[in-house]
XYZ file of C-alpha atoms in Angstrom:
612
model
C 69.558 79.083 94.346
C 72.590 81.037 93.638
C 72.378 84.492 92.096
C 76.304 85.171 91.912
C 79.180 83.168 90.306
C 81.916 85.493 91.420
C 84.560 83.288 93.480
C 87.089 84.127 96.389
C 90.239 81.764 96.295
C 91.092 80.589 99.746
C 93.116 77.912 101.384
C 93.473 76.362 97.398
C 89.731 76.555 96.625
C 87.000 78.316 95.734
C 83.572 79.329 97.481
C 80.513 81.118 96.615
C 80.672 84.611 97.436
C 77.231 85.196 98.395
C 75.465 82.332 99.213
C 76.495 78.867 99.787
C 73.505 76.068 100.171
C 74.568 73.428 102.090
C 72.526 70.143 101.888
C 73.011 67.881 105.058
C 71.968 64.230 103.604
C 72.006 62.858 107.082
C 68.557 64.008 108.203
C 67.634 66.123 105.417
C 68.667 69.052 107.155
C 68.818 72.265 105.060
C 71.310 74.722 106.281
C 72.203 78.368 104.924
C 75.039 80.232 105.713
C 75.591 83.682 104.292
C 79.163 85.464 103.678
C 78.715 89.179 104.418
C 82.168 90.210 103.714
C 85.541 88.966 101.408
C 88.041 87.828 104.046
C 91.248 89.755 103.328
C 93.290 86.957 102.444
C 90.714 86.149 99.703
C 91.340 87.267 96.069
C 88.670 87.810 93.781
C 88.498 85.768 90.678
C 86.585 85.533 87.341
C 85.126 82.416 86.364
C 87.642 79.998 85.045
C 87.619 79.642 81.346
C 88.348 76.455 79.044
C 89.936 76.518 75.995
C 88.883 78.528 73.133
C 86.510 76.083 70.553
C 84.102 78.513 69.233
C 84.364 79.301 65.550
C 83.893 82.587 64.241
C 80.252 83.934 64.131
C 79.437 85.471 60.874
C 77.081 88.353 60.162
C 76.525 91.244 58.094
C 76.653 89.770 54.795
C 76.344 91.993 51.607
C 75.017 92.480 49.061
C 71.719 91.355 49.297
C 68.643 91.592 47.450
C 68.502 92.543 43.572
C 71.254 94.767 42.051
C 70.656 97.322 39.699
C 70.765 96.044 35.999
C 73.766 95.903 33.912
C 75.869 95.543 37.233
C 79.012 93.229 36.078
C 81.054 92.953 39.775
C 80.474 93.649 43.395
C 81.801 93.311 46.579
C 80.988 90.548 48.811
C 81.348 91.490 52.104
C 80.915 90.055 55.704
C 82.215 90.827 59.418
C 83.307 88.372 62.186
C 83.267 88.692 65.787
C 86.954 87.558 65.829
C 90.125 87.881 63.708
C 89.509 85.098 61.007
C 90.307 83.422 57.417
C 87.151 83.293 54.994
C 86.624 81.121 52.181
C 83.659 80.706 49.992
C 82.162 78.085 47.142
C 79.229 78.542 44.906
C 78.099 75.335 45.856
C 76.410 74.403 49.526
C 77.968 71.930 52.251
C 81.478 71.984 50.816
C 84.487 71.453 53.746
C 86.268 75.100 54.526
C 89.802 73.535 53.297
C 87.875 72.228 49.981
C 85.932 75.494 49.347
C 87.817 76.936 46.057
C 87.823 80.648 47.021
C 89.398 82.454 49.750
C 88.150 86.262 50.245
C 90.910 88.769 48.972
C 90.622 90.751 52.283
C 90.612 88.708 55.117
C 92.604 87.716 57.987
C 90.843 90.433 60.256
C 87.133 90.641 61.475
C 86.407 92.427 57.824
C 86.201 90.468 54.952
C 85.452 91.476 51.381
C 86.163 90.118 47.884
C 85.218 90.940 44.238
C 82.767 89.162 42.363
C 82.966 89.411 38.499
C 81.077 88.221 35.725
C 77.746 89.214 36.983
C 74.865 89.238 34.225
C 71.465 90.428 34.231
C 68.505 88.114 35.523
C 70.691 86.067 37.306
C 70.640 85.199 41.273
C 74.062 84.579 42.703
C 74.622 82.386 45.856
C 77.637 82.420 47.899
C 78.467 79.983 50.856
C 81.025 81.171 53.450
C 83.016 79.464 56.291
C 85.650 80.948 58.213
C 88.617 79.752 60.554
C 89.875 81.560 63.700
C 93.712 81.970 64.685
C 92.986 78.746 67.223
C 91.736 76.896 64.096
C 88.371 76.671 64.868
C 86.139 76.285 61.699
C 82.699 76.684 60.860
C 80.869 73.432 60.027
C 77.969 75.480 58.571
C 77.458 77.768 55.968
C 76.633 81.353 55.950
C 74.623 82.460 52.697
C 75.191 85.656 50.629
C 72.676 85.613 48.045
C 71.852 88.627 45.847
C 70.526 88.752 42.059
C 70.694 91.184 39.274
C 67.747 92.611 38.059
C 66.726 91.906 34.264
C 67.453 94.834 32.224
C 65.432 97.195 29.777
C 63.431 95.134 26.870
C 64.881 97.613 24.663
C 68.682 96.017 24.327
C 71.623 97.984 22.993
C 72.199 96.830 19.587
C 74.602 99.817 18.668
C 77.803 98.600 17.230
C 80.763 100.626 18.237
C 82.864 103.251 15.748
C 86.477 101.784 15.185
C 88.984 103.248 13.318
C 92.252 101.483 12.834
C 94.401 104.944 12.188
C 98.128 103.646 11.998
C 99.815 102.190 9.831
C 97.655 104.165 7.038
C 95.673 101.898 4.381
C 98.093 101.046 1.067
C 101.370 102.604 3.062
C 104.483 100.554 3.041
C 106.326 99.345 6.369
C 110.018 98.490 6.290
C 110.575 98.545 10.537
C 110.694 94.969 11.677
C 108.438 96.887 14.569
C 105.508 98.447 13.789
C 103.335 100.140 15.887
C 99.073 99.531 14.970
C 96.575 101.886 16.759
C 93.016 102.475 16.810
C 90.539 104.818 18.121
C 87.299 103.647 19.149
C 83.826 104.739 20.641
C 80.653 103.930 21.666
C 77.079 105.187 22.861
C 77.692 102.885 25.887
C 81.264 101.869 26.812
C 83.562 99.949 24.810
C 85.153 96.955 26.437
C 88.046 96.035 24.165
C 89.959 96.063 20.708
C 91.404 93.179 19.182
C 94.004 93.494 16.454
C 94.162 90.936 13.923
C 97.219 90.497 10.794
C 96.030 88.358 7.815
C 92.800 87.335 9.846
C 95.015 85.394 12.693
C 93.933 87.411 16.451
C 97.729 88.826 17.363
C 96.410 91.076 20.455
C 93.676 92.584 22.296
C 93.629 96.113 24.559
C 91.528 96.828 26.982
C 92.607 100.501 27.692
C 91.643 103.634 25.735
C 94.856 104.091 23.667
C 93.727 101.024 21.887
C 97.456 99.792 20.358
C 99.399 96.917 19.598
C 102.922 96.125 18.532
C 103.215 94.100 15.366
C 106.299 92.252 15.123
C 106.917 91.701 11.173
C 110.053 89.441 11.225
C 108.336 86.617 10.674
C 106.095 87.973 7.894
C 107.102 87.739 4.037
C 107.673 90.997 2.548
C 104.189 91.765 0.425
C 100.848 92.735 1.170
C 98.914 92.013 4.263
C 95.853 93.154 5.986
C 95.505 94.419 9.109
C 92.259 94.815 11.271
C 90.927 96.313 14.414
C 87.656 94.731 15.747
C 86.188 97.255 18.491
C 83.578 95.646 21.201
C 81.161 97.423 23.377
C 79.855 95.983 26.758
C 76.871 94.136 24.830
C 78.980 92.469 22.749
C 77.982 94.453 19.276
C 81.061 94.794 17.145
C 82.336 96.354 14.406
C 85.877 96.458 12.481
C 88.406 98.780 10.493
C 91.269 97.214 8.051
C 94.048 98.836 6.123
C 96.258 96.932 3.303
C 99.798 97.616 3.960
C 102.964 96.389 2.048
C 105.802 94.670 4.191
C 108.875 95.309 2.724
C 112.005 94.660 5.014
C 115.263 94.315 3.827
C 116.811 91.140 3.669
C 120.652 90.833 3.360
C 122.151 90.304 -0.252
C 124.731 87.439 0.301
C 128.392 88.003 -1.252
C 129.595 85.761 -3.812
C 132.766 84.511 -4.258
C 134.381 81.934 -6.721
C 134.074 78.539 -5.849
C 137.451 77.133 -4.972
C 138.408 73.634 -6.636
C 137.377 70.940 -3.933
C 140.288 68.872 -2.438
C 139.717 65.520 -0.562
C 139.479 66.208 3.031
C 139.429 63.702 6.154
C 135.876 62.427 7.232
C 135.176 64.140 10.360
C 131.951 64.089 12.893
C 129.575 66.524 12.064
C 128.732 69.148 14.844
C 125.499 69.509 16.271
C 123.378 72.089 14.972
C 122.174 74.472 16.862
C 118.522 74.924 17.670
C 117.495 78.643 16.971
C 115.073 80.161 19.558
C 111.380 80.644 18.031
C 110.547 83.708 15.921
C 107.290 84.531 16.031
C 104.748 85.232 18.939
C 105.507 87.691 21.902
C 106.507 87.484 25.396
C 104.706 88.423 28.516
C 107.601 90.867 29.402
C 108.472 92.268 25.976
C 108.093 92.063 22.542
C 110.107 89.411 21.079
C 111.562 91.643 18.443
C 113.015 93.621 20.994
C 114.265 90.854 22.872
C 116.088 89.266 19.900
C 117.847 93.003 19.117
C 119.340 92.604 22.088
C 123.207 92.576 22.344
C 125.101 89.280 22.358
C 128.753 90.871 22.864
C 127.834 93.325 25.800
C 129.157 92.721 29.372
C 125.736 92.798 30.634
C 125.013 89.829 27.851
C 127.959 88.120 29.178
C 126.768 88.375 32.991
C 123.670 86.663 31.734
C 124.979 83.692 30.126
C 127.434 83.113 32.555
C 124.942 82.881 34.993
C 122.586 80.423 32.577
C 125.753 78.331 31.950
C 126.670 77.940 35.535
C 125.102 75.914 38.221
C 121.441 76.827 39.443
C 121.445 75.454 43.017
C 118.761 73.667 44.324
C 115.004 74.821 44.058
C 113.272 75.741 47.116
C 110.229 77.945 47.542
C 110.571 77.915 51.469
C 113.857 79.778 51.305
C 113.106 83.465 50.836
C 116.772 84.252 50.099
C 116.979 81.421 47.294
C 118.148 82.223 43.684
C 117.533 79.439 41.643
C 114.400 81.276 40.498
C 116.551 83.954 38.696
C 118.993 82.160 37.717
C 116.289 79.848 35.881
C 115.108 83.326 34.286
C 118.826 83.395 32.928
C 118.501 80.185 31.256
C 115.282 81.039 29.689
C 116.510 84.428 28.727
C 119.559 83.106 26.887
C 117.307 80.473 25.198
C 115.087 82.984 23.800
C 117.753 84.981 22.559
C 120.746 82.649 20.991
C 118.522 79.221 21.286
C 120.292 75.938 22.403
C 124.079 75.744 21.162
C 126.272 72.669 20.352
C 127.458 72.370 23.896
C 124.220 73.716 25.933
C 120.461 72.457 25.563
C 119.603 75.810 27.556
C 115.635 75.051 26.692
C 115.904 71.506 28.447
C 118.267 73.212 31.265
C 115.494 75.670 32.032
C 112.447 73.172 31.558
C 114.177 70.698 34.179
C 114.382 74.004 36.523
C 111.035 75.181 36.253
C 109.543 71.324 36.766
C 111.628 70.938 39.754
C 110.247 73.428 41.894
C 106.583 72.256 42.039
C 106.008 71.219 45.332
C 108.890 72.412 47.266
C 106.488 75.626 49.022
C 106.362 75.137 52.734
C 103.055 74.879 54.437
C 102.806 76.498 58.147
C 106.359 78.602 57.972
C 106.093 82.468 58.974
C 107.331 83.482 55.600
C 105.766 81.038 53.148
C 104.017 83.945 51.435
C 106.750 86.093 51.193
C 109.240 83.188 49.768
C 106.581 82.491 47.302
C 106.239 86.000 46.051
C 109.842 86.775 45.585
C 110.370 83.533 43.709
C 106.997 82.201 41.820
C 106.732 85.137 38.962
C 110.447 84.508 37.613
C 109.826 80.555 36.935
C 106.611 81.958 35.056
C 108.267 84.023 32.836
C 111.051 81.434 32.263
C 108.103 79.089 30.962
C 107.481 81.507 28.871
C 110.716 82.642 27.332
C 111.225 79.044 26.562
C 107.536 77.868 25.603
C 106.851 75.252 27.980
C 104.497 73.425 26.051
C 102.665 69.582 26.178
C 102.173 68.177 29.527
C 104.723 69.914 31.067
C 102.871 73.170 30.508
C 99.416 71.264 31.710
C 101.341 70.448 34.815
C 102.712 73.721 35.315
C 99.476 75.759 34.804
C 97.387 73.430 36.956
C 99.965 73.812 39.801
C 100.116 77.804 39.018
C 96.470 78.062 39.255
C 96.084 76.309 42.502
C 99.333 78.088 44.320
C 97.716 81.652 43.588
C 94.898 80.791 46.466
C 96.623 77.983 48.165
C 96.529 78.537 52.027
C 99.860 78.014 53.187
C 99.248 79.782 56.385
C 102.266 80.508 59.107
C 102.152 84.701 59.078
C 98.580 84.514 60.767
C 97.545 87.095 58.236
C 99.045 87.091 55.092
C 98.876 83.416 54.389
C 97.517 83.001 50.544
C 99.196 85.135 47.689
C 96.241 86.804 46.166
C 95.170 87.898 49.746
C 98.579 89.088 50.711
C 98.433 91.386 47.272
C 95.748 92.824 48.539
C 95.797 93.343 51.864
C 99.409 94.003 52.548
C 101.263 97.816 52.540
C 104.419 96.901 51.830
C 107.108 94.675 50.127
C 105.058 91.458 50.943
C 102.456 93.145 48.865
C 104.699 94.660 46.227
C 106.184 91.073 45.566
C 102.755 88.944 46.168
C 101.313 91.203 43.211
C 104.244 90.551 40.692
C 104.510 86.956 41.085
C 100.365 87.037 40.522
C 100.026 88.852 37.435
C 102.949 87.182 36.037
C 100.660 83.790 37.057
C 97.247 85.335 35.633
C 98.887 86.612 32.754
C 100.578 83.281 31.807
C 97.309 81.460 32.202
C 95.386 84.102 30.539
C 92.919 84.885 33.629
C 92.214 88.284 32.422
C 89.487 88.450 35.348
C 92.436 88.377 38.270
C 94.695 90.627 35.800
C 91.835 93.184 35.958
C 91.441 92.568 39.918
C 95.058 92.961 40.460
C 95.611 95.982 38.080
C 93.001 97.674 40.691
C 95.214 96.776 43.954
C 98.431 97.672 41.635
C 96.162 101.116 41.037
C 94.732 101.390 44.933
C 98.410 101.041 46.196
C 99.642 103.894 44.216
C 97.432 105.938 45.368
C 94.210 105.613 43.700
C 91.608 104.889 46.627
C 88.566 104.810 44.173
C 90.300 102.091 42.591
C 91.361 100.125 45.606
C 91.696 100.613 49.461
C 91.395 97.874 51.104
C 95.062 97.787 52.850
C 95.200 96.668 56.686
C 94.825 99.136 59.038
C 98.639 100.659 60.079
C 99.927 101.640 63.473
C 100.020 104.868 64.606
C 103.711 105.071 64.315
C 103.370 104.244 60.599
C 100.744 106.844 60.461
C 102.997 109.159 61.310
C 104.574 109.018 57.523
C 101.135 108.791 55.968
C 100.411 112.153 54.265
C 96.677 111.328 55.893
C 98.179 110.978 59.081
C 95.246 108.425 59.096
C 95.178 104.415 60.410
C 92.923 103.555 57.771
C 92.295 106.273 55.467
C 96.081 106.499 53.639
C 97.414 105.551 50.522
C 100.615 102.883 50.646
C 102.388 104.728 48.257
C 102.069 108.838 49.497
C 100.727 111.457 47.190
C 102.860 114.679 47.288
C 103.106 116.417 50.405
C 105.291 117.629 53.469
C 104.973 116.394 57.128
C 106.669 118.552 59.809
C 108.568 120.375 56.812
C 109.753 116.775 55.399
C 108.880 116.300 51.932
C 107.470 112.843 52.121
C 105.950 112.744 48.696
C 106.344 109.040 47.265
C 106.941 107.875 50.475
C 105.955 104.120 50.565
C 104.426 104.130 53.945
C 104.887 100.551 55.216
C 108.273 99.974 54.149
C 109.947 103.191 54.841
C 108.791 103.660 59.089
C 110.795 99.786 59.605
C 112.396 99.704 62.641
C 109.391 101.399 63.782
C 110.533 104.713 63.306
C 108.682 107.392 63.521
C 108.671 110.171 61.167
C 112.326 111.746 60.684
C 114.831 112.567 57.634
C 116.634 111.101 56.454
C 115.071 107.563 57.075
C 116.798 104.740 58.584
C 119.093 102.575 56.782
C 116.451 99.651 57.075
C 113.640 101.868 55.724
C 115.408 102.562 52.600
C 116.566 99.080 52.596
C 112.796 98.136 52.737
C 111.758 100.585 50.382
C 113.476 98.906 47.776
C 112.423 95.814 48.271
C 108.810 97.114 47.853
C 110.151 98.945 44.130
C 111.563 95.458 42.905
C 108.290 93.958 43.528
C 106.504 97.066 41.988
C 108.142 97.647 38.593
C 107.856 94.040 37.661
C 103.896 94.670 38.461
C 104.198 98.016 36.399
C 105.793 96.445 33.540
C 103.478 93.553 32.973
C 100.591 95.531 33.176
C 101.823 97.833 30.909
C 102.116 95.085 28.632
C 98.554 93.761 29.235
C 97.494 97.264 28.197
C 96.664 98.947 31.554
C 98.792 102.521 31.499
C 100.347 101.445 35.058
C 103.665 103.361 34.712
C 101.747 106.936 34.784
C 99.077 105.935 37.792
C 99.012 108.476 40.273
C 100.627 110.998 38.885
C 103.617 108.610 37.998
C 103.695 107.303 41.424
C 106.778 104.559 40.857
C 108.674 107.653 39.744
C 108.052 109.564 42.909
C 108.772 107.118 45.047
C 111.802 106.622 42.952
C 112.668 110.629 43.710
C 112.325 109.902 47.510
C 114.976 107.388 47.402
C 117.345 110.200 45.144
C 116.464 112.673 48.135
C 118.010 110.226 50.201
C 120.581 109.599 48.267
C 121.301 105.761 49.051
C 120.365 103.836 45.800
C 121.690 100.529 45.070
C 121.779 100.154 48.794
C 122.213 96.247 48.564
C 123.133 94.122 45.590
C 119.718 92.585 45.263
C 118.204 96.020 44.441
C 120.866 96.710 41.357
C 118.129 95.965 38.820
C 115.536 98.786 39.770
C 117.070 101.744 38.621
C 117.533 100.586 35.171
C 114.065 99.846 34.778
C 113.089 102.941 36.234
C 115.602 104.963 33.916
C 113.955 103.409 31.022
C 110.698 104.293 31.645
C 110.698 107.686 33.125
C 113.822 109.056 31.364
C 115.606 109.287 34.784
C 119.207 108.941 35.380
C 119.568 107.493 38.692
C 122.874 106.253 39.143
C 123.419 102.083 38.104
C 125.572 99.728 38.581
C 126.701 96.738 36.055
C 126.452 93.927 36.277
C 123.088 94.537 37.849
C 122.486 90.373 38.004
C 119.597 89.224 39.743
C 117.605 90.323 42.798
C 114.063 89.068 43.972
C 111.803 87.409 41.249
C 113.396 89.720 38.540
C 117.111 91.207 37.115
C 119.209 91.670 34.450
C 117.838 94.732 33.322
C 120.702 96.390 32.505
C 120.823 93.753 29.251
C 117.183 93.697 29.110
C 116.939 97.820 29.150
C 120.289 99.229 29.170
C 119.967 100.445 25.415
């Protein structure tokens, strides 16, 4: 019997180190040879290993047992013995590649995802499978099972209190844009306030400063009923309404004498331009705000010039492609002036949007970065032209899938939503901008809420979200916490070695693997501006969805802008020219600007959109 398996390399073959058992077949003689020492020419070798064909080992699944009644969401977690990407489904025996959801934080050995919509007295089962970096996939389910306890038999039947505070009952409004505000309170918690005009739902606000901007342009002068309806977490509701009178000014036509008609030759009539829609709001801004923008300024001429030109080729594989933001220009022009006798802007934008589907690339290192840099612009364009019918159904189905589609290639950041929840640099900021745009377009309020928490965590609120990647020790020299794990992607106010690093975007400013220094490298500033491109669009969209995003973490984006101002290298590259315009608008700053701001990544034209 052999008791050790160490081997020596000698003369091109291996021998047992302690004992060789030789069975001599002829005569059945057993002979034993004991090696007392390793020859000088020998070399100790480890046991030879074959290729890794073992899938990840999963353990430590959470939660377990019964959660307290009233729990509506929980983080599902597990660990693996090696770096892996984990997915889950609510049905068993589903192949890994076909499971519906990917963990929002995955790619390492710890995996987590937020499960929402839980209800009392219900049991839940998550069936988890993972794949390691050698493409070994679990063929069995790892079960995470838990339940939510039944609540008290005494249910909450107390409705919230609500009061519509502006405009006042009986007042007259003559502004085309009217801010409707309400206050609401409850013995437990207010979940949302809905705003109605003449019994038609116009908007929903989930924040505590309940408001809706009412575009009165499409409404006839006269009496209209405004109503605010508040809901609590037990679905109790209450309403408050007021009656207001719309009295918008209408231009009085100037009458001139009608001349005596004279015969005129028959001419071919000029096609009648198609005006843009006049009702409903856009994801990015109120329709009335966009319709008030100039059509004579240099900034407008730039947008229209791009819209009138060649858009190039759609290509979600190319992270530097501009087809997306050029398509956005076409949609903006249509939303502002409609079609003209010489240009069908809506069809041009529609064709561009429909042509991009399927151009994403699976397996490239930058697949997710390229997707994040472009997807949001197509979503905004679809919203601005009111994509409808079968086109909209096709686009929505693709959009829903692409948010969680595993494109691979990078090794860690392989899914749009997962990248947003893990990356602490511009990969995450662009992924977040496109994720939020897509989820708002799909009216996926659950994912918008989840994305808002990631954004809030990025700005510095670890209580909202803190599952970002572990950073390197060099990166950590820029972090106020000096920790590779207990940091926030945007620094809080602090000094390190006498350097004011308040607002530093840690994952980007350290680029070139440069430890703390002042001024930062040019690459560090360039990547910081890249991050801000995605972050300002995230903030603007979340603000439109009712979140106080521009003020999160003591105005984190302003503090990030202040850091660039201390360095002085604003407008470092043309793709960032649009960033200062929106920061100046939202924070009242005076950052140097350039016009035309043109387009950057995923967004642009802010000198026209916000320059006024």
